[in-house]
Amino acid sequence: MSRSGSHSHRVRRWCLIAAVVAVWVQQVEGVWPLPQQLHQSADRDCLSPQRFSFTYGRDSAAQTGCSVLDAAFKRYFSIIFPDFTTLSENVLQYMWSEPQPFVVSVSVKTRGCDGYPDEDSDESYMLSVSEGQAVLRSVSVWGALRGLESLSQLVYQDDYGTYFINKTEIVDFPRFAFRGLLLDTSRHYLPLYAILKTLDAMAYSKLNVFHWHIVDDPSFPYQSRTFPDLSNKGAFHPFTHIYTQSDVIRVIEHARMRGIRVVPEFDSPGHTQSWGKGQPGLLTPCYKGSVPSGSFGPVDPTVDTTYKFMESLLKEVKFVFPDSYVHLGGDEVSFACWQSNPNVRKFMEKMGFGKDFTKLESFYMESIMNMTAALNKTSIVWQDVFDYHERIPQDTVLEIWKGAKYQTELSRMTQAGHRVLLSAPWYINHISYGQDWRNSYAVQPQNFSGTDEQKKLVIGGEVAMWGEYVDATNLSPRLWPRACAAAERLWSNEEKTLNADLAFPRLKEFRCELLRRGIQAEPLFVGHCRHEYDGLQLIFSLTGLCCC
């Protein structure tokens, strides 16, 4: 027999064995998060990395040169075929010489390749997988990214390493426009690679807002170009534990290429102890009796220099962070230091605030929110600002973080006409033994007393990972796959995803997929992932294929 004939015989032998063994493989139907509409059949195509390609549809407004999609095509090829570059050419010649071409055609109605995702971005898409092709259609490049993610999760391997994709029809769009994840980089500094890896995992889960709680009491790692002493004196270390302007740009661009917004938080007037180290006169001097104690409290809201500083800082934030939102904090302000300070008490008397220090905080927060409005930025504030009955600009977004009665808070805030974000039930820095993801999965963000119009004001929510006990060593396993529960709740149809038992097999499979993609996601329960072993040796031993 000729060498070419031997090759053909071995390939046919390989395909026959792959087809027989394929019945052993149980592909979990579905994608995480679950699409709005998903229909699959048992018919499927065998995929070859050498004959698989992405292309732009003829009617697509975006074509070659679109930075977002060009990069996504390369990225998702590697995700779909993670072992492709590790296989020898000889093995590929044996295994992939005969499968048919498979082309993924992507068409978008509006180009938008150089812009940033925003609150009005259309993330809807339609995906049709048939023999030899997949057709992905979307309004925007951001919807195309979501469709590519779903496509990547439809591809699976049997125990012999053969890639398959079933015929599938998907119509999909997010339930909520704001699906966020908060990282705290003040309590523990998170190196750049940890943030970028988190952004990757967010894209896999279709989360679309990175809430960067970048500074707080313990440290000020943001390197301000206007006020360099803030990080020089307020960071854990002025050179190693900072985010330079280049670092911030890299995070924003990495996020943009994955359809993720970056919303920074500069929380004040509380949570600002690190600020005071590099900005003398910003914090309120605390008193013991009639003399200063040497300690400092929140930002001093009684002096003009405070507002000049905040205006300059917020102007820089507008320049550095392109998103239209900025988080201003406003939570957990201790009034003890203000109460002790005679100058603050005089200011209170002058303003007619009496002894109600919530009015003093309201005065400060209203001033800061007016500054952001003047900069054409939308403010997000924690619920404390609303609870203190402050005069809040109507377009301000309120974020609920207190867990006890968040349904009541949802009713009150939406009744007042404000848009709301829910994070209270998704503080997953709190851990417990067992499958605590089920608690996150059971949350129903619109299950509160109110009209349909009120419920439309709930624009989404976010997972919060506060950093008291989290750094780069345990960030990923504490986040993933637990954050995925909230991701599905915020994306998918609630009526189709109420049963956590039905969701468990998909989440278990998705956790394994995260591991394949380099995300150190912790296990959900007893078991294993199929890709924990090398199936190629099994292929060679059963088929007689060799690398010679």
Tab-separated table of N, CA, C and O in Angstrom, residues 92-203:
chain	number	residue	atom	x	y	z
A	92	LEU	N	-1.375	16.202	13.255
A	92	LEU	CA	-2.441	16.944	12.590
A	92	LEU	C	-2.677	16.407	11.178
A	92	LEU	O	-3.807	16.333	10.709
A	93	GLN	N	-1.591	16.000	10.511
A	93	GLN	CA	-1.742	15.483	9.158
A	93	GLN	C	-2.580	14.216	9.158
A	93	GLN	O	-3.416	13.993	8.281
A	94	TYR	N	-2.375	13.379	10.165
A	94	TYR	CA	-3.162	12.163	10.263
A	94	TYR	C	-4.608	12.447	10.647
A	94	TYR	O	-5.530	11.843	10.140
A	95	MET	N	-4.766	13.374	11.602
A	95	MET	CA	-6.073	13.523	12.233
A	95	MET	C	-6.995	14.500	11.502
A	95	MET	O	-8.204	14.409	11.624
A	96	TRP	N	-6.416	15.454	10.756
A	96	TRP	CA	-7.254	16.533	10.249
A	96	TRP	C	-7.202	16.679	8.719
A	96	TRP	O	-7.468	17.744	8.194
A	97	SER	N	-6.838	15.654	7.999
A	97	SER	CA	-6.673	15.830	6.558
A	97	SER	C	-7.985	15.812	5.785
A	97	SER	O	-8.044	16.299	4.683
A	98	GLU	N	-9.045	15.222	6.364
A	98	GLU	CA	-10.258	15.066	5.583
A	98	GLU	C	-11.481	15.885	6.016
A	98	GLU	O	-12.372	16.080	5.199
A	99	PRO	N	-11.602	16.353	7.273
A	99	PRO	CA	-12.836	17.072	7.640
A	99	PRO	C	-13.111	18.257	6.722
A	99	PRO	O	-12.204	18.856	6.155
A	100	GLN	N	-14.396	18.588	6.604
A	100	GLN	CA	-14.818	19.657	5.718
A	100	GLN	C	-14.566	21.030	6.353
A	100	GLN	O	-14.468	21.157	7.569
A	101	PRO	N	-14.503	22.078	5.521
A	101	PRO	CA	-14.314	23.432	6.070
A	101	PRO	C	-15.514	23.837	6.931
A	101	PRO	O	-16.641	23.388	6.701
A	102	PHE	N	-15.235	24.682	7.893
A	102	PHE	CA	-16.297	25.266	8.719
A	102	PHE	C	-16.008	26.750	8.835
A	102	PHE	O	-14.938	27.158	9.308
A	103	VAL	N	-16.950	27.573	8.396
A	103	VAL	CA	-16.746	29.024	8.339
A	103	VAL	C	-17.742	29.712	9.269
A	103	VAL	O	-18.943	29.440	9.214
A	104	VAL	N	-17.229	30.599	10.103
A	104	VAL	CA	-18.070	31.427	10.965
A	104	VAL	C	-18.156	32.808	10.333
A	104	VAL	O	-17.153	33.532	10.254
A	105	SER	N	-19.339	33.170	9.875
A	105	SER	CA	-19.561	34.464	9.227
A	105	SER	C	-20.191	35.418	10.233
A	105	SER	O	-21.229	35.110	10.829
A	106	VAL	N	-19.568	36.574	10.418
A	106	VAL	CA	-20.025	37.556	11.404
A	106	VAL	C	-20.446	38.836	10.694
A	106	VAL	O	-19.671	39.413	9.923
A	107	SER	N	-21.667	39.271	10.980
A	107	SER	CA	-22.175	40.508	10.384
A	107	SER	C	-22.729	41.411	11.475
A	107	SER	O	-23.509	40.957	12.324
A	108	VAL	N	-22.310	42.670	11.451
A	108	VAL	CA	-22.843	43.656	12.392
A	108	VAL	C	-23.444	44.814	11.595
A	108	VAL	O	-22.965	45.156	10.513
A	109	LYS	N	-24.493	45.418	12.147
A	109	LYS	CA	-25.192	46.491	11.437
A	109	LYS	C	-24.481	47.829	11.553
A	109	LYS	O	-24.562	48.668	10.652
A	110	THR	N	-23.834	48.065	12.707
A	110	THR	CA	-23.116	49.331	12.914
A	110	THR	C	-21.667	49.010	13.230
A	110	THR	O	-21.384	48.057	13.953
A	111	ARG	N	-20.764	49.839	12.746
A	111	ARG	CA	-19.351	49.501	12.862
A	111	ARG	C	-18.873	49.640	14.306
A	111	ARG	O	-18.706	48.664	15.006
A	112	GLY	N	-18.655	50.856	14.775
A	112	GLY	CA	-18.311	51.088	16.169
A	112	GLY	C	-17.085	50.356	16.670
A	112	GLY	O	-17.017	50.008	17.853
A	113	CYS	N	-16.127	50.120	15.801
A	113	CYS	CA	-14.961	49.315	16.180
A	113	CYS	C	-13.970	50.061	17.065
A	113	CYS	O	-13.167	49.436	17.757
A	114	ASP	N	-13.991	51.364	17.023
A	114	ASP	CA	-12.998	52.151	17.749
A	114	ASP	C	-13.551	52.801	19.010
A	114	ASP	O	-12.835	53.515	19.709
A	115	GLY	N	-14.819	52.568	19.292
A	115	GLY	CA	-15.435	53.200	20.446
A	115	GLY	C	-15.363	52.341	21.691
A	115	GLY	O	-14.680	51.311	21.746
A	116	TYR	N	-16.088	52.780	22.698
A	116	TYR	CA	-16.149	52.071	23.978
A	116	TYR	C	-17.577	51.624	24.236
A	116	TYR	O	-18.531	52.316	23.865
A	117	PRO	N	-17.744	50.472	24.882
A	117	PRO	CA	-19.101	50.083	25.270
A	117	PRO	C	-19.660	51.076	26.276
A	117	PRO	O	-18.906	51.664	27.060
A	118	ASP	N	-20.975	51.263	26.268
A	118	ASP	CA	-21.575	52.211	27.202
A	118	ASP	C	-22.927	51.680	27.658
A	118	ASP	O	-23.311	50.551	27.324
A	119	GLU	N	-23.643	52.503	28.400
A	119	GLU	CA	-24.910	52.047	28.989
A	119	GLU	C	-25.961	51.734	27.948
A	119	GLU	O	-26.918	50.999	28.222
A	120	ASP	N	-25.802	52.264	26.740
A	120	ASP	CA	-26.791	52.033	25.683
A	120	ASP	C	-26.342	50.999	24.654
A	120	ASP	O	-27.013	50.808	23.632
A	121	SER	N	-25.233	50.331	24.915
A	121	SER	CA	-24.727	49.356	23.945
A	121	SER	C	-25.729	48.218	23.738
A	121	SER	O	-26.315	47.708	24.689
A	122	ASP	N	-25.903	47.836	22.487
A	122	ASP	CA	-26.798	46.739	22.130
A	122	ASP	C	-25.976	45.455	22.094
A	122	ASP	O	-25.114	45.274	21.231
A	123	GLU	N	-26.247	44.545	23.017
A	123	GLU	CA	-25.486	43.295	23.116
A	123	GLU	C	-26.258	42.099	22.572
A	123	GLU	O	-25.867	40.954	22.789
A	124	SER	N	-27.340	42.345	21.873
A	124	SER	CA	-28.129	41.248	21.321
A	124	SER	C	-27.408	40.617	20.134
A	124	SER	O	-26.557	41.243	19.492
A	125	TYR	N	-27.745	39.371	19.863
A	125	TYR	CA	-27.161	38.676	18.720
A	125	TYR	C	-28.052	37.501	18.346
A	125	TYR	O	-28.888	37.035	19.135
A	126	MET	N	-27.878	37.016	17.138
A	126	MET	CA	-28.512	35.782	16.673
A	126	MET	C	-27.419	34.894	16.105
A	126	MET	O	-26.561	35.362	15.344
A	127	LEU	N	-27.462	33.626	16.455
A	127	LEU	CA	-26.439	32.676	16.024
A	127	LEU	C	-27.124	31.451	15.445
A	127	LEU	O	-27.994	30.842	16.086
A	128	SER	N	-26.750	31.096	14.228
A	128	SER	CA	-27.283	29.916	13.559
A	128	SER	C	-26.135	29.019	13.137
A	128	SER	O	-25.274	29.436	12.354
A	129	VAL	N	-26.109	27.801	13.673
A	129	VAL	CA	-25.065	26.832	13.350
A	129	VAL	C	-25.689	25.726	12.511
A	129	VAL	O	-26.632	25.050	12.955
A	130	SER	N	-25.187	25.546	11.304
A	130	SER	CA	-25.682	24.506	10.406
A	130	SER	C	-24.487	23.785	9.799
A	130	SER	O	-23.340	24.018	10.196
A	131	GLU	N	-24.737	22.919	8.832
A	131	GLU	CA	-23.652	22.116	8.269
A	131	GLU	C	-22.606	23.006	7.595
A	131	GLU	O	-22.900	23.780	6.695
A	132	GLY	N	-21.405	22.947	8.115
A	132	GLY	CA	-20.283	23.642	7.501
A	132	GLY	C	-20.182	25.123	7.798
A	132	GLY	O	-19.250	25.785	7.323
A	133	GLN	N	-21.107	25.657	8.591
A	133	GLN	CA	-21.046	27.097	8.821
A	133	GLN	C	-21.798	27.507	10.080
A	133	GLN	O	-22.659	26.791	10.588
A	134	ALA	N	-21.434	28.673	10.553
A	134	ALA	CA	-22.185	29.362	11.597
A	134	ALA	C	-22.347	30.799	11.138
A	134	ALA	O	-21.393	31.412	10.639
A	135	VAL	N	-23.545	31.339	11.298
A	135	VAL	CA	-23.824	32.728	10.911
A	135	VAL	C	-24.198	33.491	12.179
A	135	VAL	O	-25.154	33.136	12.877
A	136	LEU	N	-23.418	34.517	12.463
A	136	LEU	CA	-23.620	35.343	13.658
A	136	LEU	C	-24.000	36.754	13.206
A	136	LEU	O	-23.258	37.389	12.457
A	137	ARG	N	-25.144	37.214	13.677
A	137	ARG	CA	-25.607	38.552	13.329
A	137	ARG	C	-25.875	39.352	14.599
A	137	ARG	O	-26.429	38.824	15.563
A	138	SER	N	-25.489	40.618	14.564
A	138	SER	CA	-25.718	41.485	15.721
A	138	SER	C	-25.832	42.922	15.237
A	138	SER	O	-25.450	43.253	14.111
A	139	VAL	N	-26.358	43.762	16.113
A	139	VAL	CA	-26.436	45.185	15.802
A	139	VAL	C	-25.060	45.821	15.947
A	139	VAL	O	-24.643	46.641	15.125
A	140	SER	N	-24.344	45.455	17.003
A	140	SER	CA	-23.065	46.100	17.329
A	140	SER	C	-21.954	45.069	17.469
A	140	SER	O	-22.205	43.861	17.563
A	141	VAL	N	-20.734	45.565	17.518
A	141	VAL	CA	-19.599	44.665	17.763
A	141	VAL	C	-19.695	44.043	19.148
A	141	VAL	O	-19.211	42.923	19.371
A	142	TRP	N	-20.344	44.742	20.082
A	142	TRP	CA	-20.449	44.203	21.447
A	142	TRP	C	-21.372	42.997	21.458
A	142	TRP	O	-21.115	42.014	22.168
A	143	GLY	N	-22.438	43.046	20.684
A	143	GLY	CA	-23.290	41.871	20.545
A	143	GLY	C	-22.565	40.729	19.861
A	143	GLY	O	-22.750	39.552	20.213
A	144	ALA	N	-21.730	41.059	18.882
A	144	ALA	CA	-20.944	40.018	18.205
A	144	ALA	C	-20.009	39.318	19.184
A	144	ALA	O	-19.824	38.094	19.120
A	145	LEU	N	-19.404	40.082	20.100
A	145	LEU	CA	-18.535	39.465	21.116
A	145	LEU	C	-19.312	38.473	21.970
A	145	LEU	O	-18.813	37.382	22.299
A	146	ARG	N	-20.532	38.841	22.353
A	146	ARG	CA	-21.330	37.921	23.170
A	146	ARG	C	-21.676	36.664	22.365
A	146	ARG	O	-21.686	35.554	22.899
A	147	GLY	N	-21.949	36.847	21.092
A	147	GLY	CA	-22.248	35.694	20.254
A	147	GLY	C	-21.055	34.788	20.052
A	147	GLY	O	-21.188	33.555	20.022
A	148	LEU	N	-19.870	35.369	19.905
A	148	LEU	CA	-18.663	34.555	19.772
A	148	LEU	C	-18.406	33.742	21.038
A	148	LEU	O	-17.958	32.590	20.971
A	149	GLU	N	-18.698	34.342	22.187
A	149	GLU	CA	-18.543	33.601	23.439
A	149	GLU	C	-19.486	32.405	23.473
A	149	GLU	O	-19.090	31.296	23.843
A	150	SER	N	-20.731	32.611	23.086
A	150	SER	CA	-21.679	31.498	23.057
A	150	SER	C	-21.228	30.424	22.076
A	150	SER	O	-21.284	29.222	22.376
A	151	LEU	N	-20.771	30.840	20.916
A	151	LEU	CA	-20.267	29.887	19.932
A	151	LEU	C	-19.144	29.040	20.513
A	151	LEU	O	-19.117	27.813	20.359
A	152	SER	N	-18.225	29.685	21.212
A	152	SER	CA	-17.072	28.956	21.761
A	152	SER	C	-17.506	27.887	22.761
A	152	SER	O	-16.861	26.848	22.891
A	153	GLN	N	-18.608	28.143	23.461
A	153	GLN	CA	-19.085	27.175	24.442
A	153	GLN	C	-19.874	26.042	23.802
A	153	GLN	O	-20.117	25.007	24.452
A	154	LEU	N	-20.280	26.206	22.559
A	154	LEU	CA	-20.994	25.137	21.856
A	154	LEU	C	-20.049	24.054	21.342
A	154	LEU	O	-20.483	22.937	21.060
A	155	VAL	N	-18.778	24.381	21.207
A	155	VAL	CA	-17.795	23.417	20.691
A	155	VAL	C	-17.327	22.513	21.832
A	155	VAL	O	-17.030	22.988	22.924
A	156	TYR	N	-17.271	21.242	21.571
A	156	TYR	CA	-16.836	20.293	22.600
A	156	TYR	C	-15.997	19.186	21.963
A	156	TYR	O	-15.970	19.034	20.738
A	157	GLN	N	-15.315	18.426	22.786
A	157	GLN	CA	-14.464	17.330	22.338
A	157	GLN	C	-14.947	16.007	22.906
A	157	GLN	O	-15.480	15.960	24.025
A	158	ASP	N	-14.718	14.941	22.144
A	158	ASP	CA	-14.935	13.620	22.713
A	158	ASP	C	-13.646	13.168	23.413
A	158	ASP	O	-12.661	13.919	23.486
A	159	ASP	N	-13.649	11.952	23.910
A	159	ASP	CA	-12.487	11.466	24.663
A	159	ASP	C	-11.260	11.269	23.789
A	159	ASP	O	-10.160	11.045	24.299
A	160	TYR	N	-11.452	11.336	22.483
A	160	TYR	CA	-10.331	11.152	21.574
A	160	TYR	C	-9.816	12.471	21.017
A	160	TYR	O	-8.957	12.489	20.144
A	161	GLY	N	-10.372	13.560	21.491
A	161	GLY	CA	-9.879	14.870	21.093
A	161	GLY	C	-10.542	15.456	19.865
A	161	GLY	O	-10.167	16.539	19.413
A	162	THR	N	-11.522	14.745	19.279
A	162	THR	CA	-12.216	15.287	18.112
A	162	THR	C	-13.162	16.400	18.536
A	162	THR	O	-13.880	16.274	19.528
A	163	TYR	N	-13.150	17.493	17.775
A	163	TYR	CA	-14.013	18.632	18.070
A	163	TYR	C	-15.337	18.503	17.327
A	163	TYR	O	-15.374	18.136	16.144
A	164	PHE	N	-16.420	18.844	18.019
A	164	PHE	CA	-17.755	18.806	17.427
A	164	PHE	C	-18.516	20.077	17.769
A	164	PHE	O	-18.245	20.733	18.772
A	165	ILE	N	-19.508	20.361	16.922
A	165	ILE	CA	-20.482	21.392	17.245
A	165	ILE	C	-21.837	20.939	16.709
A	165	ILE	O	-21.940	20.451	15.575
A	166	ASN	N	-22.850	21.030	17.533
A	166	ASN	CA	-24.191	20.634	17.129
A	166	ASN	C	-24.884	21.758	16.377
A	166	ASN	O	-24.597	22.933	16.586
A	167	LYS	N	-25.820	21.366	15.529
A	167	LYS	CA	-26.654	22.372	14.874
A	167	LYS	C	-27.469	23.095	15.939
A	167	LYS	O	-28.106	22.469	16.781
A	168	THR	N	-27.411	24.417	15.885
A	168	THR	CA	-27.954	25.231	16.980
A	168	THR	C	-28.559	26.517	16.434
A	168	THR	O	-28.040	27.094	15.473
A	169	GLU	N	-29.612	26.956	17.078
A	169	GLU	CA	-30.199	28.272	16.798
A	169	GLU	C	-30.306	29.027	18.121
A	169	GLU	O	-30.883	28.517	19.089
A	170	ILE	N	-29.744	30.229	18.161
A	170	ILE	CA	-29.783	31.055	19.373
A	170	ILE	C	-30.273	32.451	19.017
A	170	ILE	O	-29.821	33.059	18.042
A	171	VAL	N	-31.210	32.935	19.806
A	171	VAL	CA	-31.598	34.351	19.805
A	171	VAL	C	-31.368	34.837	21.224
A	171	VAL	O	-31.928	34.283	22.171
A	172	ASP	N	-30.545	35.856	21.366
A	172	ASP	CA	-30.109	36.181	22.726
A	172	ASP	C	-29.914	37.673	22.923
A	172	ASP	O	-29.584	38.410	21.987
A	173	PHE	N	-30.126	38.085	24.162
A	173	PHE	CA	-29.927	39.476	24.580
A	173	PHE	C	-29.913	39.484	26.099
A	173	PHE	O	-30.463	38.584	26.750
A	174	PRO	N	-29.284	40.483	26.714
A	174	PRO	CA	-29.212	40.517	28.178
A	174	PRO	C	-30.498	41.023	28.806
A	174	PRO	O	-31.167	41.912	28.271
A	175	ARG	N	-30.832	40.461	29.954
A	175	ARG	CA	-31.994	40.939	30.702
A	175	ARG	C	-31.724	42.323	31.283
A	175	ARG	O	-32.591	43.193	31.273
A	176	PHE	N	-30.514	42.533	31.798
A	176	PHE	CA	-30.133	43.818	32.390
A	176	PHE	C	-28.922	44.381	31.649
A	176	PHE	O	-28.012	43.643	31.272
A	177	ALA	N	-28.896	45.702	31.510
A	177	ALA	CA	-27.804	46.351	30.778
A	177	ALA	C	-26.527	46.449	31.595
A	177	ALA	O	-25.431	46.494	31.043
A	178	PHE	N	-26.655	46.479	32.923
A	178	PHE	CA	-25.494	46.671	33.806
A	178	PHE	C	-25.273	45.375	34.581
A	178	PHE	O	-26.047	45.002	35.443
A	179	ARG	N	-24.169	44.690	34.242
A	179	ARG	CA	-23.838	43.408	34.882
A	179	ARG	C	-22.389	43.496	35.339
A	179	ARG	O	-21.464	43.236	34.582
A	180	GLY	N	-22.218	43.898	36.593
A	180	GLY	CA	-20.906	44.333	37.036
A	180	GLY	C	-20.195	43.385	37.981
A	180	GLY	O	-20.767	42.441	38.529
A	181	LEU	N	-18.919	43.686	38.156
A	181	LEU	CA	-18.078	42.999	39.130
A	181	LEU	C	-17.140	44.018	39.750
A	181	LEU	O	-16.459	44.760	39.033
A	182	LEU	N	-17.138	44.080	41.078
A	182	LEU	CA	-16.293	45.022	41.818
A	182	LEU	C	-15.037	44.319	42.319
A	182	LEU	O	-15.117	43.250	42.931
A	183	LEU	N	-13.889	44.926	42.054
A	183	LEU	CA	-12.631	44.520	42.679
A	183	LEU	C	-12.121	45.656	43.542
A	183	LEU	O	-12.140	46.819	43.133
A	184	ASP	N	-11.650	45.285	44.721
A	184	ASP	CA	-11.103	46.233	45.689
A	184	ASP	C	-9.581	46.132	45.620
A	184	ASP	O	-8.992	45.122	46.011
A	185	THR	N	-8.930	47.192	45.118
A	185	THR	CA	-7.474	47.155	44.961
A	185	THR	C	-6.766	48.041	45.985
A	185	THR	O	-5.600	48.380	45.805
A	186	SER	N	-7.474	48.404	47.045
A	186	SER	CA	-6.874	49.212	48.099
A	186	SER	C	-6.480	48.372	49.305
A	186	SER	O	-5.385	48.515	49.843
A	187	ARG	N	-7.368	47.483	49.734
A	187	ARG	CA	-7.087	46.688	50.939
A	187	ARG	C	-5.969	45.689	50.691
A	187	ARG	O	-5.187	45.382	51.588
A	188	HIS	N	-5.940	45.141	49.498
A	188	HIS	CA	-4.769	44.424	48.995
A	188	HIS	C	-4.540	44.879	47.562
A	188	HIS	O	-5.489	44.941	46.765
A	189	TYR	N	-3.312	45.192	47.242
A	189	TYR	CA	-2.972	45.565	45.875
A	189	TYR	C	-3.081	44.326	44.987
A	189	TYR	O	-2.545	43.262	45.310
A	190	LEU	N	-3.792	44.455	43.890
A	190	LEU	CA	-3.891	43.375	42.918
A	190	LEU	C	-3.001	43.691	41.730
A	190	LEU	O	-3.196	44.726	41.072
A	191	PRO	N	-2.023	42.849	41.442
A	191	PRO	CA	-1.152	43.122	40.287
A	191	PRO	C	-1.953	43.131	38.999
A	191	PRO	O	-3.044	42.560	38.897
A	192	LEU	N	-1.377	43.769	38.011
A	192	LEU	CA	-2.091	43.991	36.758
A	192	LEU	C	-2.577	42.681	36.140
A	192	LEU	O	-3.702	42.606	35.637
A	193	TYR	N	-1.754	41.646	36.189
A	193	TYR	CA	-2.145	40.389	35.548
A	193	TYR	C	-3.413	39.809	36.171
A	193	TYR	O	-4.229	39.185	35.482
A	194	ALA	N	-3.597	40.021	37.485
A	194	ALA	CA	-4.785	39.494	38.161
A	194	ALA	C	-6.038	40.231	37.701
A	194	ALA	O	-7.116	39.630	37.559
A	195	ILE	N	-5.907	41.527	37.472
A	195	ILE	CA	-7.048	42.302	36.975
A	195	ILE	C	-7.388	41.892	35.547
A	195	ILE	O	-8.563	41.683	35.205
A	196	LEU	N	-6.378	41.738	34.699
A	196	LEU	CA	-6.616	41.361	33.311
A	196	LEU	C	-7.233	39.970	33.216
A	196	LEU	O	-8.134	39.726	32.397
A	197	LYS	N	-6.765	39.052	34.059
A	197	LYS	CA	-7.328	37.697	34.073
A	197	LYS	C	-8.790	37.731	34.516
A	197	LYS	O	-9.634	36.986	33.995
A	198	THR	N	-9.105	38.610	35.455
A	198	THR	CA	-10.496	38.760	35.889
A	198	THR	C	-11.365	39.296	34.762
A	198	THR	O	-12.502	38.848	34.566
A	199	LEU	N	-10.842	40.235	33.996
A	199	LEU	CA	-11.582	40.750	32.843
A	199	LEU	C	-11.848	39.647	31.827
A	199	LEU	O	-12.945	39.582	31.242
A	200	ASP	N	-10.885	38.765	31.619
A	200	ASP	CA	-11.100	37.633	30.714
A	200	ASP	C	-12.275	36.787	31.189
A	200	ASP	O	-13.172	36.439	30.409
A	201	ALA	N	-12.261	36.442	32.478
A	201	ALA	CA	-13.322	35.601	33.032
A	201	ALA	C	-14.670	36.312	32.997
A	201	ALA	O	-15.718	35.677	32.813
A	202	MET	N	-14.665	37.622	33.194
A	202	MET	CA	-15.913	38.391	33.070
A	202	MET	C	-16.492	38.247	31.668
A	202	MET	O	-17.700	38.055	31.502
A	203	ALA	N	-15.638	38.348	30.656
A	203	ALA	CA	-16.117	38.221	29.276
A	203	ALA	C	-16.688	36.837	29.029
A	203	ALA	O	-17.711	36.694	28.339
